[in-house]
Amino acid sequence: MNKSQSLMFLLLLFGLYGNSQSNNLTGSPYSLFGLGVESNSGTGRNSGLGNTGISLDANYGINLYNPAAFATLKENEITFDFGGSAELTNLTGGDANEQRSNYNFTNISIAFNHNNDYGIGLTLKPATNVGYSLIGLENNIEGSDEQFTTNIGGTGGISELRLDYARTFFENFNVGIKASYLFGKIEESESIVTSNSYLEIIETNYYGGAQFGLGLQYKLLDKHNFGFTMDLPTKLKGTKDVFVGKYSNSAYSTLEETEDESIDSFYLPLKLGFGYSTSFKNLLLTADYNKKFWSATNQSDAIGDYVDQDIFGLGASYAVDPTSYKYWKRVDFRMGLNYNSGYLEVDDTKINTYSASFGIGLPIGKRSLVNISYTLGKKGTTDSILIEEFVNTLNVNISLSDLWFQKRKFN
C-alpha cells in the first residue's frame, strides 16, 4: 500500500471515529455520573493482560500505558495501531433486567522511532463514554388524576488527542512525556409527555482542557522491568447550550434557547501508576497499580460522592517461541485480572469493578499483529437503589509495522 492510500485509510478511520462518538458508546447507567464512565481503551495486547502495561516495552506494538515505552519502538520503523470494541451488557436492579449492546473505537495511533534517538507518537482515543436512558417514568400531575411520562437519555463523552515523546537517557532507563488535549460534549435530553402536550429539554455540555504526564521505565539485569507514570491534575472548562420546546394545542413553540453559557469546570485528579514485569523463558508476568486522588478535587455530584480510586491489574502471556518460523509457535496467549475500586460512592457503597480477560496475538509478517481479547466484568451491586452490570467486551486491535511500511528492496 503506497503513502497516499495509507493516508486515505487513516482519514477514513478518523471519520469512523467521529461517527462512533455521535452514538451511544456505553450501556452503563453509571455514565450519568460526572463526565461518564472511564474508557478502558488501549492497544489490544494490554486489554488481554488485565489492562496492565506500565512496565512493558513496545515489542508487541504501541503501548499507551506509559509514554516512556515509545523509546523502545523498533528503530526507523513506523507503527500504525487501531482497534475497536463491542460490548454486551446485562443490567440487573430491583425487579428489572435489561440487555444493551454498543460499539466503540479504542484508539487510532501512529508512532515512529528515529535512529533510536527518540520515539514519538500521536493518538486519538476516547477518555470517557456516556450512554444512559431512563424511559417511561410515570408520575401524577399534582391536583389531578392525569399522569405524565418522563423520558431521559444521555449520549457523548470526552475524547483525548495525545502526543507522546520518549528518549533513552541512560542504559536501560527510558523517560517519556505526554501532552493531551481533552475535548467533547455530553448531551442530555428530557421529554415530559401528557395526554395533550409534549415538553422537551435538551442540554448540551461542552468541555475542553489540556493535561500533561510523565513516564519512566527501567530494566534491571535484563529480567526485571519497572515502570512509573504520573498524570498531573487539571481542569476542563465547560459551556452549555440549552433548548426548551413545547408542543401543545397542535402548535410547537420554543420556550428557551441559549448558547455558550458558562458552567462549572470539571477537575481531573493527580494519578500515579506503578508497574513491574518479569520473564521466565517465554512466560511474561506483569502487575500494575494505579491510584487517582479524586477526593482532592473537592467536587460533588447530586448522585454520589467522589472518592479516591485504586486499580490493581495482573497479567500473563506465553508464546512457545517468538522467533520461530512456525506460525503457531509465535502466537502470543494472554490472560489477566483487574480490580477497580471506582471513584463513585452512592449511599456509602463504592461502585467497583472486577474483571477477567483472555487474549491472543496473531502475527502478521515479522512485526505486525492482530490482537483479540475477551473480557468479562462485573460492576456495581443490587444493594439499595443501585444497578449491577455484567459486561462482555470483545476487543479487536491491529498493529501494523513492517507489513505496510517496510521499504522493499529489489535486485
XYZ file of C-alpha atoms in Angstrom:
411
model
C 0.000 0.000 0.000
C 1.503 3.370 -1.031
C 1.638 6.538 1.082
C -1.448 8.154 -0.451
C -3.535 5.026 0.139
C -2.269 4.853 3.721
C -3.257 8.500 4.260
C -6.738 7.905 2.820
C -7.169 4.893 5.080
C -6.094 6.960 8.115
C -8.576 9.710 7.245
C -11.316 7.098 6.861
C -10.586 5.777 10.349
C -10.770 9.277 11.811
C -14.118 9.708 10.062
C -15.415 6.458 11.517
C -14.147 7.539 14.935
C -16.145 10.762 14.671
C -19.261 8.804 13.684
C -18.856 6.419 16.620
C -18.567 9.377 19.004
C -22.040 10.525 17.948
C -23.601 7.234 19.075
C -24.046 5.584 22.463
C -20.592 4.325 23.395
C -21.626 2.564 26.588
C -24.741 0.972 28.011
C -23.898 1.780 31.627
C -26.419 3.776 33.701
C -23.420 4.890 35.788
C -22.388 7.074 32.841
C -24.969 9.521 34.224
C -22.338 10.476 36.805
C -19.734 13.166 36.109
C -18.295 13.031 32.579
C -19.364 9.413 32.069
C -17.673 6.074 32.686
C -13.926 5.813 32.171
C -12.868 4.249 28.902
C -10.571 1.220 29.153
C -9.294 1.858 25.664
C -5.754 0.840 24.829
C -3.837 -1.372 22.482
C -5.015 -4.947 22.075
C -2.117 -6.506 23.975
C -2.897 -4.590 27.166
C -6.597 -5.422 27.233
C -5.735 -9.133 27.196
C -3.313 -8.660 30.118
C -5.792 -7.300 32.638
C -5.210 -3.702 31.474
C -1.567 -3.767 32.580
C 1.427 -2.305 30.748
C 3.202 0.383 32.800
C 6.479 -1.605 32.759
C 6.093 -3.180 29.297
C 8.027 -2.181 26.166
C 6.704 -1.720 22.636
C 7.867 -5.066 21.213
C 4.249 -6.031 20.524
C 3.132 -2.646 19.228
C 2.360 0.771 20.672
C 1.993 0.802 24.474
C -0.246 3.652 25.638
C 0.077 2.762 29.328
C 3.446 4.516 29.698
C 4.849 7.278 27.445
C 8.392 6.017 28.193
C 7.610 2.861 26.184
C 7.782 4.879 22.952
C 11.596 4.856 23.292
C 11.531 1.057 22.759
C 9.870 1.131 19.330
C 11.906 -0.552 16.596
C 14.485 1.755 15.008
C 13.267 3.755 11.966
C 10.010 1.813 11.786
C 6.574 3.383 11.652
C 3.874 1.605 13.660
C 0.202 2.186 12.971
C -2.233 0.900 15.602
C -6.033 0.978 15.623
C -8.835 -1.041 17.144
C -12.425 -1.287 18.241
C -14.570 -2.973 20.836
C -18.089 -4.352 21.141
C -19.943 -4.615 24.442
C -22.922 -6.676 25.538
C -24.158 -5.528 28.957
C -26.712 -7.235 31.201
C -28.250 -4.904 33.792
C -29.977 -6.066 36.972
C -31.665 -3.900 39.596
C -34.773 -4.452 41.678
C -37.215 -6.451 39.563
C -35.827 -5.163 36.270
C -33.481 -6.908 33.859
C -32.215 -5.352 30.656
C -29.656 -6.092 27.954
C -27.782 -3.435 25.970
C -25.155 -3.536 23.236
C -22.827 -0.918 21.795
C -19.553 -0.481 19.926
C -16.672 1.970 20.023
C -13.191 2.721 18.713
C -10.472 2.027 21.284
C -7.677 4.031 19.689
C -6.106 5.309 16.492
C -2.341 5.689 16.923
C 0.752 6.236 14.824
C 4.319 6.144 16.186
C 7.897 6.312 14.958
C 11.404 5.751 16.361
C 14.081 7.967 14.793
C 17.528 6.303 14.712
C 16.994 5.150 18.310
C 17.364 8.803 19.348
C 13.741 9.214 20.355
C 10.285 7.729 19.925
C 7.228 9.830 19.181
C 3.540 9.032 18.753
C 0.148 10.620 18.122
C -3.061 9.040 19.408
C -6.784 9.760 19.327
C -8.885 7.762 21.766
C -11.980 8.030 23.978
C -11.389 9.080 27.596
C -14.962 8.757 28.898
C -18.196 7.376 27.448
C -21.818 8.366 28.065
C -24.856 6.308 27.090
C -27.781 6.061 29.521
C -31.568 6.073 29.210
C -34.434 6.247 31.693
C -37.666 5.522 29.848
C -41.295 5.609 30.959
C -41.044 7.255 34.389
C -44.704 7.889 35.292
C -45.958 10.443 37.829
C -49.273 12.055 38.674
C -49.928 15.688 37.886
C -50.425 17.480 41.200
C -54.092 18.153 41.898
C -55.212 15.885 39.047
C -55.765 12.228 38.224
C -53.874 12.674 34.951
C -50.375 11.266 34.609
C -47.279 12.486 32.795
C -44.405 10.370 31.483
C -40.751 11.383 31.623
C -38.007 10.021 29.340
C -34.342 10.894 29.932
C -31.335 9.991 27.791
C -27.676 10.905 27.609
C -25.023 10.463 24.900
C -21.495 11.585 24.101
C -18.238 11.549 26.027
C -14.761 13.035 26.213
C -12.028 12.270 23.660
C -8.275 12.565 24.094
C -5.802 13.747 21.450
C -2.384 12.811 22.789
C 1.244 13.372 21.811
C 3.947 11.136 23.351
C 7.709 11.679 23.259
C 10.381 9.446 24.823
C 14.175 9.051 24.940
C 16.697 6.650 26.443
C 18.810 8.809 28.780
C 20.926 6.088 30.371
C 21.398 2.412 29.581
C 18.084 0.613 30.222
C 16.458 3.836 31.517
C 13.713 5.477 29.436
C 11.926 8.749 30.099
C 8.737 9.833 28.352
C 6.340 12.755 28.476
C 2.859 13.185 27.095
C 0.665 16.167 26.317
C -3.066 15.631 25.895
C -5.964 17.778 24.827
C -9.282 16.534 26.222
C -12.442 17.638 24.483
C -16.005 16.556 23.832
C -19.671 17.077 24.511
C -22.308 15.384 26.657
C -25.917 15.765 25.611
C -28.871 15.075 27.895
C -32.392 15.126 26.546
C -35.533 15.039 28.660
C -39.113 14.778 27.434
C -42.275 15.190 29.512
C -45.398 13.818 27.859
C -49.050 14.253 28.852
C -52.227 13.359 27.014
C -52.304 16.679 25.149
C -48.814 18.208 25.383
C -45.138 17.464 24.956
C -42.219 19.308 26.575
C -38.594 18.661 25.543
C -35.429 19.913 27.202
C -32.050 19.423 25.511
C -28.908 20.415 27.364
C -25.508 20.020 25.698
C -22.364 20.485 27.791
C -19.009 21.103 26.108
C -15.682 20.526 27.874
C -12.060 21.144 26.938
C -8.647 21.339 28.561
C -5.027 20.182 28.488
C -3.290 17.567 30.626
C 0.360 16.585 30.948
C 2.006 13.399 32.127
C 5.360 11.730 32.760
C 6.565 8.134 32.411
C 9.702 6.238 33.464
C 10.904 2.713 32.685
C 13.979 0.871 33.933
C 15.270 -2.631 33.135
C 17.397 -4.366 35.767
C 19.652 -7.316 34.839
C 17.688 -7.803 31.587
C 14.999 -9.583 33.607
C 13.224 -7.162 35.937
C 11.269 -4.263 34.425
C 9.960 -1.342 36.466
C 7.623 1.432 35.372
C 6.203 4.644 36.816
C 3.637 7.091 35.440
C 2.194 10.369 36.663
C -0.708 12.346 35.199
C -0.888 15.868 36.587
C -4.203 17.247 37.864
C -6.053 19.617 35.567
C -9.429 21.202 34.948
C -11.715 21.062 31.933
C -13.567 24.299 31.302
C -17.182 23.982 30.266
C -20.002 25.734 28.455
C -23.532 24.619 27.674
C -26.312 25.091 25.139
C -29.926 24.775 26.312
C -33.041 24.303 24.211
C -36.572 24.054 25.603
C -39.526 23.448 23.300
C -43.197 22.642 23.837
C -45.903 21.074 21.697
C -49.452 21.940 22.761
C -52.772 22.600 21.051
C -51.354 21.350 17.736
C -48.612 24.003 17.790
C -44.906 23.882 18.622
C -43.173 26.782 20.338
C -39.652 27.473 21.565
C -39.621 28.456 25.225
C -35.857 28.925 25.705
C -32.715 28.789 23.595
C -29.283 29.777 24.927
C -25.724 29.117 23.725
C -22.213 29.219 25.235
C -23.397 29.674 28.781
C -20.562 29.115 31.284
C -20.805 26.122 33.633
C -18.595 24.790 36.421
C -15.281 23.334 35.335
C -14.646 19.630 35.858
C -11.459 18.714 37.727
C -9.336 15.670 36.936
C -7.150 14.369 39.777
C -3.494 13.508 40.183
C -2.871 9.937 39.005
C 0.133 7.792 39.965
C 0.952 4.417 38.439
C 3.486 1.713 39.290
C 4.289 -1.367 37.228
C 6.532 -4.432 37.350
C 7.110 -7.268 34.907
C 9.491 -10.172 34.557
C 10.077 -13.096 32.198
C 10.776 -16.772 32.713
C 11.909 -18.070 29.329
C 8.853 -17.321 27.149
C 6.437 -16.621 30.018
C 5.785 -12.950 30.818
C 4.276 -11.859 34.157
C 3.147 -8.296 34.765
C 1.489 -6.302 37.549
C 0.213 -2.705 37.748
C -1.158 -0.441 40.459
C -2.791 2.942 39.795
C -4.201 5.471 42.236
C -6.310 8.536 41.434
C -6.762 11.169 44.146
C -10.352 12.208 43.418
C -11.109 13.438 46.937
C -8.538 16.230 46.464
C -10.637 17.754 43.644
C -13.286 18.879 46.170
C -16.105 18.140 43.738
C -19.600 16.930 44.436
C -22.375 15.398 42.386
C -26.091 15.063 43.027
C -25.895 11.279 42.616
C -22.927 10.444 44.844
C -19.518 11.434 46.135
C -16.064 11.399 44.530
C -13.638 9.136 46.411
C -10.043 8.072 45.816
C -9.694 5.289 43.264
C -7.424 2.225 43.372
C -6.819 -0.023 40.352
C -4.939 -3.340 40.519
C -4.030 -5.429 37.472
C -2.266 -8.755 36.910
C -1.358 -10.267 33.547
C 0.493 -13.175 31.974
C 1.390 -14.084 28.399
C 3.116 -17.044 26.778
C 4.480 -17.832 23.321
C 6.209 -21.138 22.541
C 8.985 -19.448 20.529
C 8.546 -15.789 19.424
C 11.475 -16.121 16.965
C 10.306 -19.352 15.315
C 9.459 -19.596 11.613
C 6.457 -21.745 12.515
C 3.357 -19.630 12.804
C 1.655 -21.143 15.862
C 4.863 -21.091 17.875
C 4.863 -17.292 17.552
C 1.245 -16.833 18.675
C 1.065 -14.977 21.995
C -1.522 -16.256 24.527
C -2.639 -13.848 27.270
C -4.772 -13.637 30.374
C -5.326 -11.105 33.129
C -7.287 -9.983 36.185
C -8.276 -6.456 37.162
C -9.923 -4.773 40.140
C -11.097 -1.146 40.009
C -12.483 0.388 43.211
C -14.160 3.135 41.187
C -14.402 6.809 42.088
C -18.158 6.940 42.721
C -19.727 6.271 46.116
C -23.519 6.114 46.428
C -25.187 5.540 49.813
C -21.775 4.660 51.317
C -21.270 1.986 48.643
C -18.418 2.142 46.143
C -19.223 1.271 42.528
C -16.344 -1.142 41.959
C -15.494 -3.473 39.079
C -13.989 -6.966 38.883
C -12.896 -8.339 35.514
C -11.065 -11.255 33.922
C -9.636 -11.217 30.404
C -8.258 -13.640 27.843
C -6.434 -12.691 24.673
C -4.372 -13.830 21.752
C -1.845 -12.105 19.483
C -1.811 -13.415 15.921
C 1.315 -12.471 13.931
C 1.163 -10.847 10.505
C 4.580 -10.905 8.907
C 7.557 -10.222 11.155
C 6.297 -7.356 13.327
C 2.579 -6.832 12.793
C -0.155 -8.342 14.939
C -3.877 -8.861 15.173
C -4.777 -8.712 18.868
C -8.065 -10.212 20.049
C -9.264 -10.252 23.644
C -12.418 -11.045 25.592
C -13.193 -9.523 28.995
C -15.958 -10.412 31.431
C -16.570 -7.733 34.033
C -18.918 -7.229 36.973
C -19.674 -3.679 38.068
C -21.842 -2.342 40.865
C -24.312 -4.116 43.115
C -28.065 -4.580 43.516
C -27.949 -3.269 47.095
C -30.055 -0.199 47.871
C -31.079 1.608 44.651
C -28.032 0.508 42.662
C -27.598 -1.430 39.434
C -25.408 -4.478 38.835
C -23.782 -4.850 35.432
C -22.258 -7.889 33.770
C -20.259 -6.636 30.791
C -18.958 -8.831 27.954
C -16.338 -6.977 25.911
C -14.677 -8.115 22.693
C -11.624 -6.110 21.612
C -10.025 -6.382 18.173
C -6.855 -4.409 17.572
C -4.443 -4.312 14.623
C -0.825 -3.207 14.943
C 0.862 -2.708 11.572
C 4.578 -2.140 11.098
C 6.699 -3.965 8.531
C 3.643 -5.315 6.681
C 2.729 -1.889 5.286
C 5.574 0.452 5.979
C 8.746 -1.551 5.463
C 10.732 -0.462 2.393
C 11.105 -3.256 -0.115
C 14.423 -3.871 -1.835
C 14.691 -5.042 -5.417
C 17.770 -6.506 -7.105
